[in-house]
mmCIF file of C-alpha atoms and ligand atoms in Angstrom:
data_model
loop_
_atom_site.group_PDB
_atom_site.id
_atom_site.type_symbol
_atom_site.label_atom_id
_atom_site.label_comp_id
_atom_site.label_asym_id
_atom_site.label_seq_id
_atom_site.Cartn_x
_atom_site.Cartn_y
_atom_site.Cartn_z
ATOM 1 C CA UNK A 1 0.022 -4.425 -5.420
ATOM 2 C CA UNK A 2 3.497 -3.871 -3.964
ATOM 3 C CA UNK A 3 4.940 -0.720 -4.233
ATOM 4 C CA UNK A 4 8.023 -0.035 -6.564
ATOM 5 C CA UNK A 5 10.851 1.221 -5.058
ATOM 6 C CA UNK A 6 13.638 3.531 -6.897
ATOM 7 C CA UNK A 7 16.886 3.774 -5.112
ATOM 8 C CA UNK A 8 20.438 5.931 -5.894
ATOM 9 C CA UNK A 9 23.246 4.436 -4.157
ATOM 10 C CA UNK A 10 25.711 6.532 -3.997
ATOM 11 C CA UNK A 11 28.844 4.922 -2.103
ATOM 12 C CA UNK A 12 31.472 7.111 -1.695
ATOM 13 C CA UNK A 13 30.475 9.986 -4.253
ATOM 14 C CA UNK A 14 28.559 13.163 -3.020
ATOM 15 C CA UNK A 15 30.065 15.034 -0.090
ATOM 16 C CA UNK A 16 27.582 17.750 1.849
ATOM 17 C CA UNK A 17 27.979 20.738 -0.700
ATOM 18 C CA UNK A 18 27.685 18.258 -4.064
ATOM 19 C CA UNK A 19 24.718 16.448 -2.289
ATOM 20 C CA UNK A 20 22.599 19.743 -1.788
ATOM 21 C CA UNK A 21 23.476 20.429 -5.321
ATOM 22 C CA UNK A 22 22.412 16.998 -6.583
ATOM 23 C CA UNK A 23 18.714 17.512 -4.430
ATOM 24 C CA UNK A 24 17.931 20.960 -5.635
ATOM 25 C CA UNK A 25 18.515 19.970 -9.111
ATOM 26 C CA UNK A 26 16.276 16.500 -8.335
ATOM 27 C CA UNK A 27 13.558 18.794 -7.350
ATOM 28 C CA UNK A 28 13.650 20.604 -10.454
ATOM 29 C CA UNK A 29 13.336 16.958 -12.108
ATOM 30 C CA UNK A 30 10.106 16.045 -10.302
ATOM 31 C CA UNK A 31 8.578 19.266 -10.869
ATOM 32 C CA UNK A 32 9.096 19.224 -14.283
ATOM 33 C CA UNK A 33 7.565 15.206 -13.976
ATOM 34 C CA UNK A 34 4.192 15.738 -12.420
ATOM 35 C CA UNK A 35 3.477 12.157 -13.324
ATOM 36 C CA UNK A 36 5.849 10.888 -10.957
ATOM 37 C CA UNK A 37 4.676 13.220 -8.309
ATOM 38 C CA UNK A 38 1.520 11.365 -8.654
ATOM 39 C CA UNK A 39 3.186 7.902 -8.435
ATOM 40 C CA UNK A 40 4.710 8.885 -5.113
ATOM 41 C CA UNK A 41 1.591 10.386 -3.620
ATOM 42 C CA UNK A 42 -0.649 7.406 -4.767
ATOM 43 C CA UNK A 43 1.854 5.326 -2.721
ATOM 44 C CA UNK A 44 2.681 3.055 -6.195
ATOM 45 C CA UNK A 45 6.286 4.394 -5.833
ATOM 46 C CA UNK A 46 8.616 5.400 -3.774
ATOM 47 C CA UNK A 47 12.158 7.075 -4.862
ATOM 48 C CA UNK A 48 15.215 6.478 -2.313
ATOM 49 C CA UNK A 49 18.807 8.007 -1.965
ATOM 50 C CA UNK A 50 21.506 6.235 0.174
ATOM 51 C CA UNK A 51 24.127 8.639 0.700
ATOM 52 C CA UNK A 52 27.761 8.467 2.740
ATOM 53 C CA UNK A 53 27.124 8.928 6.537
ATOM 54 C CA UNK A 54 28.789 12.377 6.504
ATOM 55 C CA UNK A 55 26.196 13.722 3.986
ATOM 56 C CA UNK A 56 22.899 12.558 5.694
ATOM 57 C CA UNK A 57 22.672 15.506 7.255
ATOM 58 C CA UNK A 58 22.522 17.520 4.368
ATOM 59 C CA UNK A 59 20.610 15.245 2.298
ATOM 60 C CA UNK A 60 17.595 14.775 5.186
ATOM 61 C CA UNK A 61 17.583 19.166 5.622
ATOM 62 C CA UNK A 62 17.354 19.634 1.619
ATOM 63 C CA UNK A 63 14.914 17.198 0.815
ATOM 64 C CA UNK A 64 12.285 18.252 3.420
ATOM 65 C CA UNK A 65 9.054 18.758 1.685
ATOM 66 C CA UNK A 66 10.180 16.773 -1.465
ATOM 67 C CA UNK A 67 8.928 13.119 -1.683
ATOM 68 C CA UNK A 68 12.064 11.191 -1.379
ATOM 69 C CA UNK A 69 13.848 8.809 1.485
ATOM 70 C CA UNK A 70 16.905 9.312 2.806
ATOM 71 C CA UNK A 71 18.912 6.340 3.988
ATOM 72 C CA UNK A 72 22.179 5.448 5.170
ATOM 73 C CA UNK A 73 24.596 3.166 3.181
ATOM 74 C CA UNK A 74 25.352 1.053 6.211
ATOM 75 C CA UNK A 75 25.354 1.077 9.849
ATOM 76 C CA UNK A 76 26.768 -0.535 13.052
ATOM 77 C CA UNK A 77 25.408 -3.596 14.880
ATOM 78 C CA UNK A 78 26.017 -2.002 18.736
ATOM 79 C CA UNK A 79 24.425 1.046 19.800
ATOM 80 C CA UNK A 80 27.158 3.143 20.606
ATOM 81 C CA UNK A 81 30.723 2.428 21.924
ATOM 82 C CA UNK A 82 34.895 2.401 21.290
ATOM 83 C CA UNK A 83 34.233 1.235 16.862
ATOM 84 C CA UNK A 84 35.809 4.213 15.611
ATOM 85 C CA UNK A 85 34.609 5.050 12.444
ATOM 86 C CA UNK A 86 31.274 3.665 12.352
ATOM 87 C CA UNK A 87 27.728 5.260 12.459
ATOM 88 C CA UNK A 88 25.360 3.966 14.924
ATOM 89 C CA UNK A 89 21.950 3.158 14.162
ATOM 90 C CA UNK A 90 20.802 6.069 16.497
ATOM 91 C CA UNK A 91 22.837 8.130 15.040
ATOM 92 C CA UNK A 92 21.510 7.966 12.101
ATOM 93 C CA UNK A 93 17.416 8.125 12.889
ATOM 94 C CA UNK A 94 18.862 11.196 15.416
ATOM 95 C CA UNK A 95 19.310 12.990 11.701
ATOM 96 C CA UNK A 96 15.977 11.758 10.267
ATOM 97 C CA UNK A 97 16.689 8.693 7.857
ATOM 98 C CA UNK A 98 14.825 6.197 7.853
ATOM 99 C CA UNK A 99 16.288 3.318 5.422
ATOM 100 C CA UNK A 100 19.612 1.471 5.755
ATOM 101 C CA UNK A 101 21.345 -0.180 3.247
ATOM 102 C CA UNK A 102 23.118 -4.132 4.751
ATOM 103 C CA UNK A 103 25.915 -5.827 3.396
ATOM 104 C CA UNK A 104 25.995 -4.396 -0.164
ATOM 105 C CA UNK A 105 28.367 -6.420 -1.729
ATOM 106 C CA UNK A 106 31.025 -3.462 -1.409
ATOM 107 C CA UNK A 107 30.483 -4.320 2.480
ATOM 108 C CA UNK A 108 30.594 -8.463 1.867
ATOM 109 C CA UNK A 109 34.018 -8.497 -0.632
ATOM 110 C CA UNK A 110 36.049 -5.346 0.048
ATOM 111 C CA UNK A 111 35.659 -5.421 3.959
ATOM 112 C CA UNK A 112 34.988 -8.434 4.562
ATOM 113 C CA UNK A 113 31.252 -8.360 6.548
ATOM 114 C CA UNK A 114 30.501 -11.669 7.700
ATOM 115 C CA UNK A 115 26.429 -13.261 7.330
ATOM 116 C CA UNK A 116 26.382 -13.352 10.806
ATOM 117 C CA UNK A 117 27.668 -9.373 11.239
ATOM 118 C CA UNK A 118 25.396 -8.663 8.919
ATOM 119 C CA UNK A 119 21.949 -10.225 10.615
ATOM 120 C CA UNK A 120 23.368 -8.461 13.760
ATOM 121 C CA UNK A 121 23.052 -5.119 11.848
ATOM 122 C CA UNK A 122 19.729 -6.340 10.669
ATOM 123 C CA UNK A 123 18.294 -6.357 13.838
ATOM 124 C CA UNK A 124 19.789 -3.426 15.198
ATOM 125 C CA UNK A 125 18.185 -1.470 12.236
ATOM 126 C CA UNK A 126 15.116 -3.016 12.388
ATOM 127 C CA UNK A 127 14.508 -2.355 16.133
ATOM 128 C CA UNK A 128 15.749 1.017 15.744
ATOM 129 C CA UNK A 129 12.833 1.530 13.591
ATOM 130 C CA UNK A 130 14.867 1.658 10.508
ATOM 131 C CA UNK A 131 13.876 0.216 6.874
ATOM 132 C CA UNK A 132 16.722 -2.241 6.350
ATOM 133 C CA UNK A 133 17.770 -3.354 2.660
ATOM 134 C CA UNK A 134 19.804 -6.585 2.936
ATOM 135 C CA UNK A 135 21.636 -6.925 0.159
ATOM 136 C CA UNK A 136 22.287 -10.573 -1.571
ATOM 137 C CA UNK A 137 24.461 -11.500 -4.565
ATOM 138 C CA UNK A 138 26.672 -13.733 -6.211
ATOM 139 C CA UNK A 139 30.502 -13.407 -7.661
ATOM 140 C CA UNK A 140 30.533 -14.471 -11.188
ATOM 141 C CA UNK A 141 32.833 -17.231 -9.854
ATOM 142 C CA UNK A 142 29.937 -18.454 -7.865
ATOM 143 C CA UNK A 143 27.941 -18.403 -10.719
ATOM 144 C CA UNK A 144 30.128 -20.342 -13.137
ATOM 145 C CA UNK A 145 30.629 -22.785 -10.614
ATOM 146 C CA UNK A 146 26.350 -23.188 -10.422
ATOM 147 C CA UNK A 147 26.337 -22.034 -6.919
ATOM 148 C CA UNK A 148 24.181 -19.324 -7.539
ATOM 149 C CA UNK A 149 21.202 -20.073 -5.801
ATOM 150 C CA UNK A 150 23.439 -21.981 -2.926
ATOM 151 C CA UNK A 151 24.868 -18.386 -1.919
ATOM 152 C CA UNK A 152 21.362 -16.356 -2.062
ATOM 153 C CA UNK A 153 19.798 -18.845 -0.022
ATOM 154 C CA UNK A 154 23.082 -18.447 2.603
ATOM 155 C CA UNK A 155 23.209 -14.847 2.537
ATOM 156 C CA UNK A 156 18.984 -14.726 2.490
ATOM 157 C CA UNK A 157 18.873 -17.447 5.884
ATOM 158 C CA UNK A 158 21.562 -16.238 7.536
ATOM 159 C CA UNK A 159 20.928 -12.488 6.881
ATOM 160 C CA UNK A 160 17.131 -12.872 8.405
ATOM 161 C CA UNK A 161 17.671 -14.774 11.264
ATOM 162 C CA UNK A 162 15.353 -14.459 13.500
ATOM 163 C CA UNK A 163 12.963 -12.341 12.411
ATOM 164 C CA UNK A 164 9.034 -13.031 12.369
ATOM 165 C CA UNK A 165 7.046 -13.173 9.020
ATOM 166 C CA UNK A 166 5.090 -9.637 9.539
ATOM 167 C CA UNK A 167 8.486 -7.843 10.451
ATOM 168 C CA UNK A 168 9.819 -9.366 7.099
ATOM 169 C CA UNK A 169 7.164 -7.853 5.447
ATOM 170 C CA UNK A 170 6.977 -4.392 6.768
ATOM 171 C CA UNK A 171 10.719 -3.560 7.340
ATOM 172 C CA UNK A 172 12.951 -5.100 5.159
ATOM 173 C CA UNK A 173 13.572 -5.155 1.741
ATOM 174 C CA UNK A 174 15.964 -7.421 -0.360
ATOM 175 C CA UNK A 175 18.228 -6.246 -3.306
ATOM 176 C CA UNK A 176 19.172 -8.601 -5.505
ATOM 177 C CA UNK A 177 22.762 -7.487 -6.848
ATOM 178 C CA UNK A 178 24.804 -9.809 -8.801
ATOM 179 C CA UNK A 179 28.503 -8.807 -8.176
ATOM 180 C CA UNK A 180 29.427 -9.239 -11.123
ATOM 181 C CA UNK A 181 26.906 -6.968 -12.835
ATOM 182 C CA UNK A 182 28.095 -3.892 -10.596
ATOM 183 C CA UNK A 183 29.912 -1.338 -11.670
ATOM 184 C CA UNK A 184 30.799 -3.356 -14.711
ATOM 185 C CA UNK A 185 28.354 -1.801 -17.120
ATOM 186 C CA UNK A 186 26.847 -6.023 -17.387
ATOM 187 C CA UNK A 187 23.624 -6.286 -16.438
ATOM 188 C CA UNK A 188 22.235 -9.527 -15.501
ATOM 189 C CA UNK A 189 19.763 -10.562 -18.580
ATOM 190 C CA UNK A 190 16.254 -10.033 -17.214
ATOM 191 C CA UNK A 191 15.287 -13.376 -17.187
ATOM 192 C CA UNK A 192 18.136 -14.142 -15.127
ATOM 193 C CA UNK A 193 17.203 -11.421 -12.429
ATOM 194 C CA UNK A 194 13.987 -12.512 -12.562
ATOM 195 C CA UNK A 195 14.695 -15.977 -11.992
ATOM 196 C CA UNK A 196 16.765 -15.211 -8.819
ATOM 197 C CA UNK A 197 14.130 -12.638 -7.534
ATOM 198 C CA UNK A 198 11.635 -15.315 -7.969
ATOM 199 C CA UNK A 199 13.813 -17.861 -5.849
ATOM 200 C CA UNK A 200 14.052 -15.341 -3.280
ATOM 201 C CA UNK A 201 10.425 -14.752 -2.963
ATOM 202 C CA UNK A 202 9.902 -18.376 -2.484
ATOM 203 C CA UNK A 203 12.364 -18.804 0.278
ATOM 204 C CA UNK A 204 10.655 -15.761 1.657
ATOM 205 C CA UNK A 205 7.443 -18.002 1.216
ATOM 206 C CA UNK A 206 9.384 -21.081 2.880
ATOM 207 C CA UNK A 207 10.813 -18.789 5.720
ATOM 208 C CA UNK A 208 7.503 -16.544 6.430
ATOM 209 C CA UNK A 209 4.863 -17.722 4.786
ATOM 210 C CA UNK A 210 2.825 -16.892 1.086
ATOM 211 C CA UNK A 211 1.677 -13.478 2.823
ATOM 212 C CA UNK A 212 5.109 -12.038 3.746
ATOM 213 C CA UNK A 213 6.549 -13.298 -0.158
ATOM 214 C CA UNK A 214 3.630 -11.654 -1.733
ATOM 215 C CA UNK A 215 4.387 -8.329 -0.034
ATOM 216 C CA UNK A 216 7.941 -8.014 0.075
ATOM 217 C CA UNK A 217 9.699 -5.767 -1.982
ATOM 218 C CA UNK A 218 12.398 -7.281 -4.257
ATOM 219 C CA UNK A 219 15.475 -5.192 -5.876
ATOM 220 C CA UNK A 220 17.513 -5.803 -8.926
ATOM 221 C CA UNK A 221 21.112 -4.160 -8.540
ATOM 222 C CA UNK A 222 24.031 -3.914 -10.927
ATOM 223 C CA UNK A 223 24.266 -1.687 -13.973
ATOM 224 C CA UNK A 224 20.824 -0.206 -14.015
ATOM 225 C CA UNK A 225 20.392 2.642 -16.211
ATOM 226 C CA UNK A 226 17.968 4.384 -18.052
ATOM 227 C CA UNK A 227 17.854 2.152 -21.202
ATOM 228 C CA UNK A 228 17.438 -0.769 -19.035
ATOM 229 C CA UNK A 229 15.029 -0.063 -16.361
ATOM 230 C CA UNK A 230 11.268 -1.007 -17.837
ATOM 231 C CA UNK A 231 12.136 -4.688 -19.188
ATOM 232 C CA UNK A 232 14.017 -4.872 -15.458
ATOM 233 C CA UNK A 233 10.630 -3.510 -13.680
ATOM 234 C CA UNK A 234 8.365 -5.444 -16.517
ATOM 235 C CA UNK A 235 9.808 -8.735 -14.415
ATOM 236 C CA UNK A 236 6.876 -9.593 -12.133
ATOM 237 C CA UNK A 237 9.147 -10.550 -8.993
ATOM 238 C CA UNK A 238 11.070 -7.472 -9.367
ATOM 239 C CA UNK A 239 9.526 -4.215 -7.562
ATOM 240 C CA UNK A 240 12.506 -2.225 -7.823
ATOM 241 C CA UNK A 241 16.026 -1.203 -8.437
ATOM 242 C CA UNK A 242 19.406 0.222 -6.922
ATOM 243 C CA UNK A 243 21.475 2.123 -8.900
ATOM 244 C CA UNK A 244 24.674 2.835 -7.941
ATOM 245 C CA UNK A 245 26.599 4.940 -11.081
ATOM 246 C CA UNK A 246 23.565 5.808 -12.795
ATOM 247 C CA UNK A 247 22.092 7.494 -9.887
ATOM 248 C CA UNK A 248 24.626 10.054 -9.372
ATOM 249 C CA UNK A 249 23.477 12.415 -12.372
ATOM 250 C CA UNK A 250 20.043 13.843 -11.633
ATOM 251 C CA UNK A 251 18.932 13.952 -14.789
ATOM 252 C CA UNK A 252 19.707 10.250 -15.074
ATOM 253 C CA UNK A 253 18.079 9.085 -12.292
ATOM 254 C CA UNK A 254 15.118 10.568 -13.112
ATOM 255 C CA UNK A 255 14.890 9.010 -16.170
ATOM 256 C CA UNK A 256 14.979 5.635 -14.592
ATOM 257 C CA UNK A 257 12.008 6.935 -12.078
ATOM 258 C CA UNK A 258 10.266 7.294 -14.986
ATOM 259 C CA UNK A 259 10.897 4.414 -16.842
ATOM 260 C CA UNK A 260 10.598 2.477 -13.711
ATOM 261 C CA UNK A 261 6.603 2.942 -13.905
HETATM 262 P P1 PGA B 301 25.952 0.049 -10.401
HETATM 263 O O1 PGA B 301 25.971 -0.266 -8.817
HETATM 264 O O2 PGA B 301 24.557 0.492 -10.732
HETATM 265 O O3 PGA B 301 26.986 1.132 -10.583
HETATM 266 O O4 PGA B 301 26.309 -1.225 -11.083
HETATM 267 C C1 PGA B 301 24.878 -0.845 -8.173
HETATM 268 C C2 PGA B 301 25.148 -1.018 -6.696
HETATM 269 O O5 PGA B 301 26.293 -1.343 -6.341
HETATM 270 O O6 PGA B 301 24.258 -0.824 -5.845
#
């Protein structure tokens, strides 16, 4: 059984003082849920927050003790060195994240991160011990034209370059995020989602083998909410979801932890 995985993107909401708000109100949430606590401790779920670089900090210190994973909304491919304004992969296990998010489509479209960028952050994150999401997607002109499943398989082959099958299966994850479903308040219908999740298992399968696709964990992205979430997790290639607007209200998100189950 794969685990499900419950992430809150954030992107550029939640500064230090609002993200140590937003935690000790989450912890109020899972107190008051003991069944999730369960889900978490049984290791059947596992609820994630990517957060802007400058609140990581914050975010890492106030959820100590509260079961939740902190990760970073992106990353740089080098080490360290003259890329002002970037966060280093070092940097960012230095504060105590562990997850990553790569080339959400907010990375791909507005500034312009190449495939080949992007399997160079791969890497970096993965040997620096992170959990690396690469994020995959189509535009809705993509889609219209029928090159849906042309771009996921570019974005999937280029994106994992060179990694081996039991790396695949331990540290990365894949969201699936339609672009046009984000922010847009369209989801994708949830037999589309499930029919790209399902096509990116079995390149998974073509690219690593039937053990890696069976374990990896599979995202849907793009207008999640509450209301949504159980015919989205009911979809047997889908493990999880990201939520980007719906995750910035704790009493939201919790809701879709619960309803992810
Ligand atoms: P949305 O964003 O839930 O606001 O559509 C999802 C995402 O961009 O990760």
């Amino acid at each position: 059984m794969r685990r499900k995985f419950i992430a809150g993107n954030w992107k550029m909401h939640n500064g230090p003082a609002a993200t140590k708000e937003f935690l000790n109100k989450f912890a109020a949430e899972l107190k008051a849920s003991p069944e999730t606590g369960k889900n978490i401790e049984s290791g059947a779920e596992e609820i994630a927050f990517f957060v802007p670089a400058v609140s990581l900090l914050t975010a890492v210190q106030e959820s100590s003790g509260m079961p939740v994973i902190i990760g970073a909304e992106n990353c740089h491919w080098e080490l360290k060195g003259a890329f002002t304004g970037e966060t280093s992969v070092p940097m960012i296990t230095e504060i105590g994240a562990t997850h990553t998010l790569v080339g959400h489509s907010e990375r791909r479209h507005i500034f312009r991160e190449t495939d080949e960028e992007l399997n160079k952050k791969m890497h970096t994150a993965v040997d620096g011990t992170l959990i690396a999401v690469l994020c995959v997607g189509e535009t809705l002109e993509e889609r219209e034209a029928g090159k849906a499943f042309d771009v996921i398989k570019r974005q999937f082959g280029e994106g994992l370059k060179g990694f081996d099958a039991a790396t695949a299966a331990e540290k990365i994850i894949i969201a699936y995020e339609p672009v046009w479903a984000i922010g847009t308040g369209k989801t994708a219908s949830v037999d589309d989602a499930e029919e790209v999740c399902r096509f990116i298992r079995g390149l998974a399968k073509e690219t690593f083998g039937a053990e890696t696709a069976e374990k990896l964990i599979i995202l849907y992205g793009g207008s999640v909410k509450p209301e949504n979430t159980a015919g989205i997790m009911a979809q047997p290639d889908i493990d999880g979801v990201l939520v980007g607007g719906a995750s910035l209200k704790p009493e939201v998100f919790i809701e879709i932890v619960k309803n992810a189950i």
